Short mmCIF file of C-alpha atoms in Angstrom, two decimals:
data_model
loop_
_atom_site.label_atom_id
_atom_site.label_comp_id
_atom_site.label_asym_id
_atom_site.label_seq_id
_atom_site.Cartn_x
_atom_site.Cartn_y
_atom_site.Cartn_z
CA MET C 17 0.00 0.00 0.00
CA HIS C 18 2.89 2.37 0.81
CA GLU C 19 4.39 1.95 -2.68
CA ARG C 20 1.05 2.58 -4.36
CA ALA C 21 0.52 5.68 -2.24
CA VAL C 22 3.96 7.06 -3.11
CA LEU C 23 3.43 6.40 -6.83
CA ALA C 24 -0.03 7.96 -6.76
CA ARG C 25 1.32 11.00 -4.91
CA ARG C 26 4.18 11.39 -7.42
CA LYS C 27 1.82 11.33 -10.40
CA GLU C 28 -0.53 13.73 -8.63
CA VAL C 29 2.26 16.25 -7.94
CA GLY C 30 3.56 16.09 -11.52
CA LEU C 31 0.10 16.42 -13.03
CA ARG C 32 -0.86 19.20 -10.64
CA SER C 33 2.28 21.18 -11.57
CA ALA C 34 1.61 20.80 -15.28
CA LEU C 35 -2.06 21.74 -14.90
CA LEU C 36 -1.18 24.75 -12.75
CA LEU C 37 1.09 26.24 -15.40
CA LEU C 38 -1.37 25.49 -18.20
CA ALA C 39 -4.18 27.02 -16.18
CA THR C 40 -2.09 30.15 -15.69
CA MET C 41 -1.58 30.35 -19.45
CA ALA C 42 -5.24 29.66 -20.12
CA SER C 43 -6.29 32.52 -17.83
CA LEU C 44 -4.43 35.01 -20.01
CA PRO C 45 -6.10 36.63 -23.04
CA VAL C 46 -6.04 34.53 -26.21
CA PHE C 47 -4.59 36.34 -29.20
CA ALA C 48 -5.14 35.39 -32.80
CA ALA C 49 -2.23 34.86 -35.16
CA ASP C 50 -0.91 37.87 -37.00
CA PRO C 51 1.62 38.17 -39.86
CA VAL C 52 4.12 40.09 -37.72
CA SER C 53 4.51 37.92 -34.64
CA GLY C 54 3.63 34.62 -36.30
CA ASP C 55 1.23 31.88 -35.26
CA THR C 56 0.33 31.59 -31.59
CA PHE C 57 -0.54 27.89 -31.90
CA THR C 58 1.20 25.57 -34.38
CA PRO C 59 0.00 21.94 -34.68
CA TYR C 60 2.50 19.44 -36.07
CA ALA C 61 2.92 15.77 -36.94
CA SER C 62 6.06 13.67 -37.28
CA TYR C 63 7.01 10.16 -38.33
CA GLY C 64 10.33 8.34 -38.13
CA ILE C 65 11.95 4.97 -38.87
CA TYR C 66 14.81 3.93 -36.57
CA TYR C 67 17.38 1.11 -36.52
CA ASP C 68 19.81 -0.04 -33.80
CA SER C 69 22.22 -2.94 -34.27
CA ASN C 70 22.43 -3.65 -30.51
CA LEU C 71 19.20 -2.40 -29.03
CA LEU C 72 19.66 -4.09 -25.64
CA ARG C 73 23.27 -2.87 -25.24
CA GLN C 74 24.64 -6.40 -24.79
CA SER C 75 28.35 -7.22 -24.60
CA ASP C 76 30.35 -8.34 -27.63
CA ILE C 77 30.50 -11.84 -26.09
CA VAL C 78 26.70 -12.08 -26.28
CA ARG C 79 26.67 -10.64 -29.81
CA GLN C 80 29.23 -13.15 -31.02
CA SER C 81 27.04 -15.98 -29.73
CA GLY C 82 24.60 -15.25 -32.54
CA ALA C 83 21.89 -13.65 -30.40
CA GLN C 84 19.48 -11.44 -32.33
CA LEU C 85 19.92 -8.01 -30.78
CA SER C 86 19.10 -5.58 -33.59
CA ASP C 87 15.71 -4.05 -34.18
CA ARG C 88 13.82 -1.53 -36.29
CA TRP C 89 10.96 0.57 -35.02
CA THR C 90 8.71 3.42 -36.03
CA ARG C 91 7.62 6.44 -34.07
CA ALA C 92 4.61 8.60 -34.97
CA ALA C 93 3.78 11.77 -33.04
CA VAL C 94 1.29 14.62 -33.03
CA GLY C 95 1.61 17.79 -31.02
CA ILE C 96 0.99 21.48 -30.72
CA ARG C 97 3.46 24.28 -30.13
CA MET C 98 2.65 27.67 -28.63
CA ASP C 99 4.78 30.82 -28.88
CA LYS C 100 3.34 34.16 -27.85
CA ASP C 101 4.69 37.53 -26.73
CA ILE C 102 2.37 39.51 -24.47
CA GLY C 103 4.02 42.81 -23.84
CA ARG C 104 7.32 41.96 -22.18
CA GLN C 105 6.09 38.50 -21.18
CA LYS C 106 6.74 35.48 -23.39
CA LEU C 107 4.80 32.21 -23.21
CA THR C 108 6.06 29.07 -24.91
CA ALA C 109 4.80 25.49 -24.75
CA ASP C 110 5.13 22.24 -26.66
CA ALA C 111 2.84 19.29 -25.92
CA SER C 112 2.95 16.01 -27.85
CA VAL C 113 2.02 12.35 -27.74
CA TYR C 114 3.74 9.59 -29.70
CA ARG C 115 3.45 5.90 -30.47
CA ALA C 116 6.51 3.66 -30.91
CA ASP C 117 6.20 0.15 -32.42
CA TYR C 118 9.10 -2.34 -32.58
CA ASP C 119 9.48 -5.10 -35.18
CA ARG C 120 11.34 -7.79 -33.19
CA PHE C 121 11.05 -6.78 -29.53
CA ASN C 122 7.42 -5.77 -29.67
CA GLN C 123 7.10 -5.95 -25.88
CA PHE C 124 8.70 -2.49 -25.97
CA ASN C 125 5.80 -0.96 -27.92
CA ASN C 126 4.72 2.10 -25.98
CA THR C 127 2.86 5.38 -26.01
CA GLY C 128 4.75 8.38 -24.69
CA LYS C 129 3.89 11.94 -23.69
CA ASP C 130 5.97 15.13 -23.56
CA LEU C 131 5.23 18.61 -22.27
CA ILE C 132 7.53 21.63 -22.13
CA ALA C 133 6.03 24.92 -20.96
CA ASN C 134 7.72 28.16 -19.90
CA TRP C 135 6.72 31.65 -18.86
CA LYS C 136 9.53 34.17 -19.38
CA TRP C 137 8.47 37.03 -17.16
CA ALA C 138 9.63 40.59 -16.61
CA LEU C 139 8.60 43.20 -14.06
CA GLY C 140 9.79 46.70 -14.72
CA ASN C 141 13.42 47.13 -15.75
CA GLN C 142 14.96 45.36 -12.77
CA PHE C 143 13.19 42.02 -12.32
CA SER C 144 13.02 39.10 -14.77
CA GLY C 145 13.03 35.32 -14.79
CA ASN C 146 11.31 32.08 -15.80
CA ALA C 147 8.73 29.64 -14.46
CA GLY C 148 7.85 26.36 -16.09
CA VAL C 149 7.41 22.63 -16.16
CA ASN C 150 8.94 19.77 -18.17
CA TYR C 151 7.17 16.41 -18.26
CA ALA C 152 8.25 13.29 -20.12
CA GLU C 153 6.80 9.77 -20.06
CA GLY C 154 8.31 7.04 -22.20
CA LEU C 155 10.53 4.00 -22.55
CA THR C 156 13.61 3.95 -20.30
CA SER C 157 16.87 4.23 -22.21
CA PHE C 158 18.55 0.87 -22.85
CA ASP C 159 21.82 2.47 -21.76
CA ASP C 160 20.34 2.57 -18.24
CA PHE C 161 18.22 -0.60 -18.17
CA ARG C 162 19.26 -3.58 -20.31
CA SER C 163 16.39 -5.99 -19.98
CA LEU C 164 13.75 -7.75 -22.06
CA GLN C 165 11.19 -6.25 -19.69
CA ARG C 166 9.58 -3.01 -20.75
CA SER C 167 10.34 -0.16 -18.37
CA ILE C 168 8.39 3.10 -18.53
CA GLN C 169 10.10 6.13 -17.06
CA THR C 170 8.32 9.29 -15.89
CA GLN C 171 10.20 12.53 -15.32
CA THR C 172 8.73 15.78 -14.02
CA LYS C 173 10.63 19.01 -13.43
CA THR C 174 9.07 22.24 -12.17
CA TYR C 175 11.16 25.36 -11.76
CA VAL C 176 11.16 29.08 -11.07
CA ASP C 177 14.03 31.54 -11.24
CA GLY C 178 14.48 35.28 -11.00
CA SER C 179 17.06 38.03 -11.31
CA TRP C 180 17.12 41.47 -9.67
CA ARG C 181 19.31 43.98 -11.48
CA PHE C 182 19.67 46.39 -8.57
CA HIS C 183 22.56 48.26 -10.23
CA PRO C 184 23.54 48.73 -13.89
CA SER C 185 26.58 46.51 -13.23
CA TRP C 186 25.21 44.06 -10.64
CA ALA C 187 22.42 41.47 -10.41
CA LEU C 188 21.23 39.08 -7.72
CA ASN C 189 19.90 35.67 -8.86
CA ALA C 190 17.83 32.94 -7.22
CA ALA C 191 16.33 29.70 -8.51
CA TYR C 192 14.44 26.64 -7.27
CA SER C 193 13.57 23.42 -9.08
CA HIS C 194 11.96 20.12 -8.13
CA TYR C 195 12.75 16.99 -10.14
CA ASP C 196 10.89 13.68 -9.82
CA LEU C 197 11.94 10.42 -11.49
CA GLY C 198 9.72 7.33 -11.34
CA TYR C 199 9.47 3.86 -12.93
CA ASP C 200 6.67 1.38 -13.38
CA LEU C 201 8.84 -1.70 -12.70
CA GLU C 202 9.49 -2.88 -9.14
CA ILE C 203 13.09 -3.82 -9.96
CA GLN C 204 13.85 -0.17 -10.73
CA LYS C 205 12.24 1.31 -7.63
CA PRO C 206 15.67 1.73 -5.90
CA SER C 207 16.61 4.22 -8.64
CA GLU C 208 13.54 6.41 -8.13
CA ARG C 209 14.40 9.79 -6.68
CA THR C 210 13.39 13.38 -6.13
CA LEU C 211 15.80 16.31 -6.27
CA ASP C 212 15.16 19.71 -4.71
CA ILE C 213 17.71 22.22 -6.01
CA THR C 214 18.16 25.76 -4.69
CA ASP C 215 20.54 28.32 -6.22
CA VAL C 216 21.55 31.80 -5.11
CA GLY C 217 24.17 33.95 -6.77
CA VAL C 218 25.44 37.33 -7.86
CA ASP C 219 26.68 38.57 -11.27
CA TYR C 220 28.89 41.45 -12.30
CA LEU C 221 27.79 42.77 -15.70
CA ALA C 222 30.56 44.53 -17.60
CA ARG C 223 29.82 47.27 -20.12
CA SER C 224 31.32 45.04 -22.80
CA GLY C 225 28.50 42.55 -22.25
CA ASN C 226 30.71 40.03 -20.45
CA LYS C 227 29.54 38.52 -17.17
CA VAL C 228 31.34 37.20 -14.06
CA GLY C 229 29.51 35.71 -11.11
CA MET C 230 29.30 33.32 -8.18
CA VAL C 231 26.71 30.57 -7.57
CA LEU C 232 25.87 28.66 -4.38
CA ARG C 233 23.80 25.49 -4.90
CA HIS C 234 22.14 23.14 -2.41
CA ILE C 235 20.64 19.79 -3.49
CA GLU C 236 18.46 17.43 -1.47
CA GLY C 237 18.39 14.01 -3.13
CA ASP C 238 15.76 11.62 -1.77
CA TYR C 239 15.59 7.94 -2.82
CA THR C 240 12.20 6.78 -1.58
CA TYR C 241 12.83 3.03 -1.88
CA ALA C 242 16.60 3.06 -1.18
CA ASP C 243 17.20 5.60 1.56
CA ILE C 244 20.84 4.53 1.77
CA ASN C 245 21.33 6.50 -1.45
CA SER C 246 19.69 9.71 -0.17
CA TYR C 247 22.14 12.60 0.04
CA THR C 248 22.70 16.31 0.37
CA GLN C 249 25.06 18.15 -1.97
CA ASN C 250 26.53 21.64 -1.67
CA GLU C 251 28.38 23.46 -4.42
CA VAL C 252 30.20 26.75 -4.71
CA LYS C 253 31.08 27.76 -8.26
CA ALA C 254 32.33 30.70 -10.25
CA LYS C 255 30.80 31.45 -13.65
CA VAL C 256 32.11 33.46 -16.59
CA ASP C 257 30.47 34.45 -19.89
CA TRP C 258 33.19 36.04 -22.01
CA GLN C 259 32.71 37.32 -25.56
CA VAL C 260 36.33 36.99 -26.66
CA THR C 261 35.71 38.30 -30.19
CA GLY C 262 32.69 38.93 -32.38
CA LYS C 263 32.80 35.25 -33.39
CA THR C 264 34.14 33.53 -30.26
CA MET C 265 32.54 33.11 -26.84
CA LEU C 266 33.67 31.22 -23.72
CA GLN C 267 31.43 29.98 -20.91
CA PHE C 268 32.85 28.60 -17.66
CA LEU C 269 31.17 27.19 -14.56
CA GLY C 270 33.41 25.58 -11.97
CA GLY C 271 34.24 25.18 -8.32
CA TYR C 272 33.80 22.51 -5.66
CA SER C 273 31.03 19.97 -4.99
CA LYS C 274 30.55 18.07 -1.72
CA ARG C 275 28.08 15.17 -1.46
CA GLU C 276 27.17 13.67 1.94
CA TYR C 277 25.14 10.57 2.85
CA ALA C 278 23.30 10.51 6.18
CA ILE C 279 23.05 6.70 6.39
CA ASN C 280 26.36 5.74 4.76
CA PRO C 281 28.89 8.56 5.41
CA GLN C 282 31.87 6.51 4.20
CA ARG C 283 30.57 7.17 0.70
CA ASP C 284 30.84 10.96 1.09
CA SER C 285 32.61 12.58 -1.82
CA GLY C 286 34.07 16.01 -2.46
CA VAL C 287 35.56 16.83 -5.84
CA PRO C 288 36.45 19.88 -7.93
CA SER C 289 33.90 20.20 -10.74
CA ALA C 290 33.92 22.44 -13.78
CA ARG C 291 32.63 22.80 -17.33
CA LEU C 292 34.22 24.97 -20.04
CA THR C 293 32.49 25.54 -23.38
CA ALA C 294 33.85 27.49 -26.35
CA TYR C 295 31.61 28.66 -29.21
CA TRP C 296 33.12 29.74 -32.53
CA LYS C 297 31.17 31.14 -35.46
CA ALA C 298 33.76 30.15 -38.06
CA THR C 299 31.81 31.55 -41.02
CA ASN C 300 28.29 32.77 -41.69
CA LYS C 301 27.36 29.14 -42.42
CA THR C 302 29.56 27.20 -39.98
CA ALA C 303 29.53 27.06 -36.18
CA VAL C 304 31.67 24.96 -33.83
CA SER C 305 31.41 24.25 -30.09
CA LEU C 306 34.04 22.56 -27.91
CA ALA C 307 33.32 21.49 -24.33
CA ALA C 308 35.36 19.92 -21.53
CA TRP C 309 34.05 18.94 -18.10
CA ARG C 310 34.66 17.22 -14.80
CA GLU C 311 31.48 16.78 -12.81
CA LEU C 312 29.69 14.72 -10.19
CA GLY C 313 26.88 13.12 -12.17
CA ALA C 314 23.85 10.94 -11.51
CA THR C 315 23.32 7.53 -13.06
CA ASP C 316 20.39 5.13 -13.30
CA ASN C 317 22.71 2.13 -13.33
CA LEU C 318 21.70 -0.07 -10.36
CA ALA C 319 25.37 -0.77 -9.57
CA ALA C 320 25.88 2.84 -8.45
CA ASN C 321 23.94 5.99 -7.80
CA TYR C 322 26.52 8.52 -8.96
CA ALA C 323 29.69 8.80 -11.02
CA ARG C 324 32.61 11.17 -11.38
CA ASN C 325 32.50 12.14 -15.04
CA GLN C 326 35.33 13.64 -17.10
CA GLY C 327 34.88 14.26 -20.79
CA VAL C 328 35.25 16.36 -23.92
CA SER C 329 32.95 16.93 -26.90
CA LEU C 330 33.15 18.62 -30.28
CA ALA C 331 30.04 19.63 -32.22
CA SER C 332 29.61 21.48 -35.48
CA THR C 333 26.86 22.67 -37.82
CA TRP C 334 27.13 23.69 -41.47
CA ASP C 335 24.40 25.34 -43.51
CA ALA C 336 25.30 23.86 -46.87
CA THR C 337 22.43 25.68 -48.62
CA SER C 338 19.35 27.61 -47.57
CA LYS C 339 17.50 24.27 -47.31
CA ILE C 340 20.21 21.76 -46.31
CA SER C 341 22.19 21.70 -43.07
CA VAL C 342 24.73 19.18 -41.75
CA ASP C 343 25.58 18.58 -38.10
CA GLY C 344 28.05 16.34 -36.32
CA LEU C 345 29.10 15.39 -32.80
CA VAL C 346 31.96 13.42 -31.24
CA MET C 347 32.12 12.87 -27.50
CA THR C 348 34.18 10.83 -25.04
CA GLU C 349 33.67 10.53 -21.28
CA ARG C 350 35.35 8.61 -18.45
CA ARG C 351 32.90 7.57 -15.73
CA SER C 352 34.28 6.46 -12.37
CA TYR C 353 31.45 4.98 -10.32
CA ASN C 354 30.75 4.94 -6.63
CA GLY C 355 27.74 3.44 -4.89
CA VAL C 356 26.19 0.23 -3.65
CA SER C 357 27.29 -2.64 -5.85
CA VAL C 358 24.76 -5.25 -6.91
CA VAL C 359 27.48 -7.42 -8.46
CA GLN C 360 28.71 -9.94 -5.91
CA GLY C 361 32.40 -9.58 -5.06
CA LEU C 362 32.84 -6.31 -6.98
CA ASP C 363 33.97 -3.14 -5.23
CA PRO C 364 31.92 -0.35 -6.86
CA LEU C 365 34.74 2.12 -6.23
CA ASN C 366 36.83 0.27 -8.82
CA ARG C 367 34.36 0.43 -11.69
CA SER C 368 35.13 2.79 -14.56
CA ASP C 369 33.66 3.12 -18.04
CA ASP C 370 34.93 4.85 -21.16
CA TYR C 371 31.93 6.06 -23.17
CA ARG C 372 32.28 7.29 -26.78
CA ASN C 373 29.64 8.56 -29.17
CA ALA C 374 29.76 9.91 -32.73
CA LEU C 375 26.84 11.22 -34.77
CA LEU C 376 26.40 12.68 -38.24
CA GLY C 377 23.09 14.14 -39.41
CA VAL C 378 21.60 15.92 -42.42
CA THR C 379 18.44 18.04 -42.36
CA TYR C 380 16.53 19.07 -45.48
CA LYS C 381 13.76 21.70 -45.40
CA PRO C 382 11.72 21.56 -48.64
CA THR C 383 9.46 24.32 -47.27
CA SER C 384 9.30 26.50 -44.17
CA HIS C 385 6.77 24.03 -42.68
CA TRP C 386 8.33 20.70 -43.67
CA ARG C 387 11.56 19.10 -42.42
CA ILE C 388 13.26 15.79 -43.27
CA ARG C 389 16.19 14.50 -41.24
CA ALA C 390 18.52 11.52 -41.53
CA ALA C 391 21.30 10.57 -39.11
CA VAL C 392 23.76 7.77 -38.32
CA PHE C 393 25.60 7.10 -35.05
CA ARG C 394 28.23 4.89 -33.46
CA THR C 395 28.35 4.29 -29.68
CA THR C 396 30.81 2.24 -27.61
CA LEU C 397 31.29 1.67 -23.91
CA ASP C 398 34.46 -0.01 -22.62
CA SER C 399 34.23 -1.06 -18.96
CA ASN C 400 36.42 -2.97 -16.53
CA ILE C 401 33.29 -5.10 -16.07
CA PRO C 402 33.22 -7.16 -19.31
CA SER C 403 29.46 -7.71 -19.19
CA ALA C 404 28.90 -3.93 -19.14
CA SER C 405 30.92 -3.22 -22.31
CA TYR C 406 29.06 -2.89 -25.61
CA SER C 407 29.14 -1.32 -29.05
CA THR C 408 26.33 -0.42 -31.40
CA ASP C 409 25.54 1.38 -34.65
CA GLY C 410 22.29 2.93 -35.72
CA ALA C 411 20.46 5.19 -38.13
CA HIS C 412 17.15 6.93 -38.53
CA ILE C 413 15.16 8.96 -41.01
CA SER C 414 12.29 11.14 -39.88
CA THR C 415 10.02 13.89 -41.13
CA ARG C 416 8.03 16.62 -39.42
CA TYR C 417 5.34 18.91 -40.79
CA GLU C 418 4.01 22.01 -39.05
CA PHE C 419 0.52 23.11 -40.10
#
């Protein structure tokens, strides 16, 4: 009964948050579309065909045994997008529902739902911020749960943030968000969690447009069905937004993170954490971004509840013509796990994975309302646990039409 009550309460909170924001939007005046600001409401439909050579993320040993691990599936979606400026306020929302059907592993057939809604608010010339909700319900990633059982994951995030520019060169910032992650399978209940995140900070705003600031963050992580994993985390970080040239920008966020466990303090961890991203507008048609990071990250892997992640990524986009664009991404990350091991005889502190991903995509826009996209990818994970290592290739082609 306790588990049912918790699940019912979680769904009620997520639904109530979504309905509250939508009700706020609905209470505002409805404006018709006009040729200057564009359509307020834009319905759309999409359809895609996907292929993965190792859907269940099984090790090469299993693949070499002749097991059938590849699959093809389709995904059809309908949705509606809203984008409206009301004075200095801006309302945006995107709600959709989709159906995914698999050829071989048809036990994974599922219907998913997505909602993204945001109110970008402003009050006078000194106060501004955002309030919104993100909701997603769908199949759990096979990277996190490798099983022939279907697992449906539900994620809800509600947030509010604000900034007070009390001086032309200074601003105070505050933010709060609540994140809820739930699963429908009993075996995944230990990974369910809620996160309450509070930020406060201050920014110095230079006349050049550059920004330097400080952020204090407090996180309360609650694992309802595995309280041994519940934690508090405190962070102090500096942040920099620096427009180096007209075509180059650097963003930095880094400092120190300390995570503490009330029930299992020997697992406490304190590490320097930082992320540096460089953006370069190489030409009018080409843009490049390079990122490097070292962070304390969460994981849904049942062998651990967090990992120390270090990685780099390189992404680029190229507008080949007015209707054709090409994008690519390469990324590598080392993940050093810590947590409660579910593998007998294995010290979770000794687990580490090397994750690599490469993607190449092409998007074609025959008209302003119609988009066609094709992409291929290659993903590998090399772990000191042989059964965790895998490699896979995949591709998809999809189309979307906005009415």
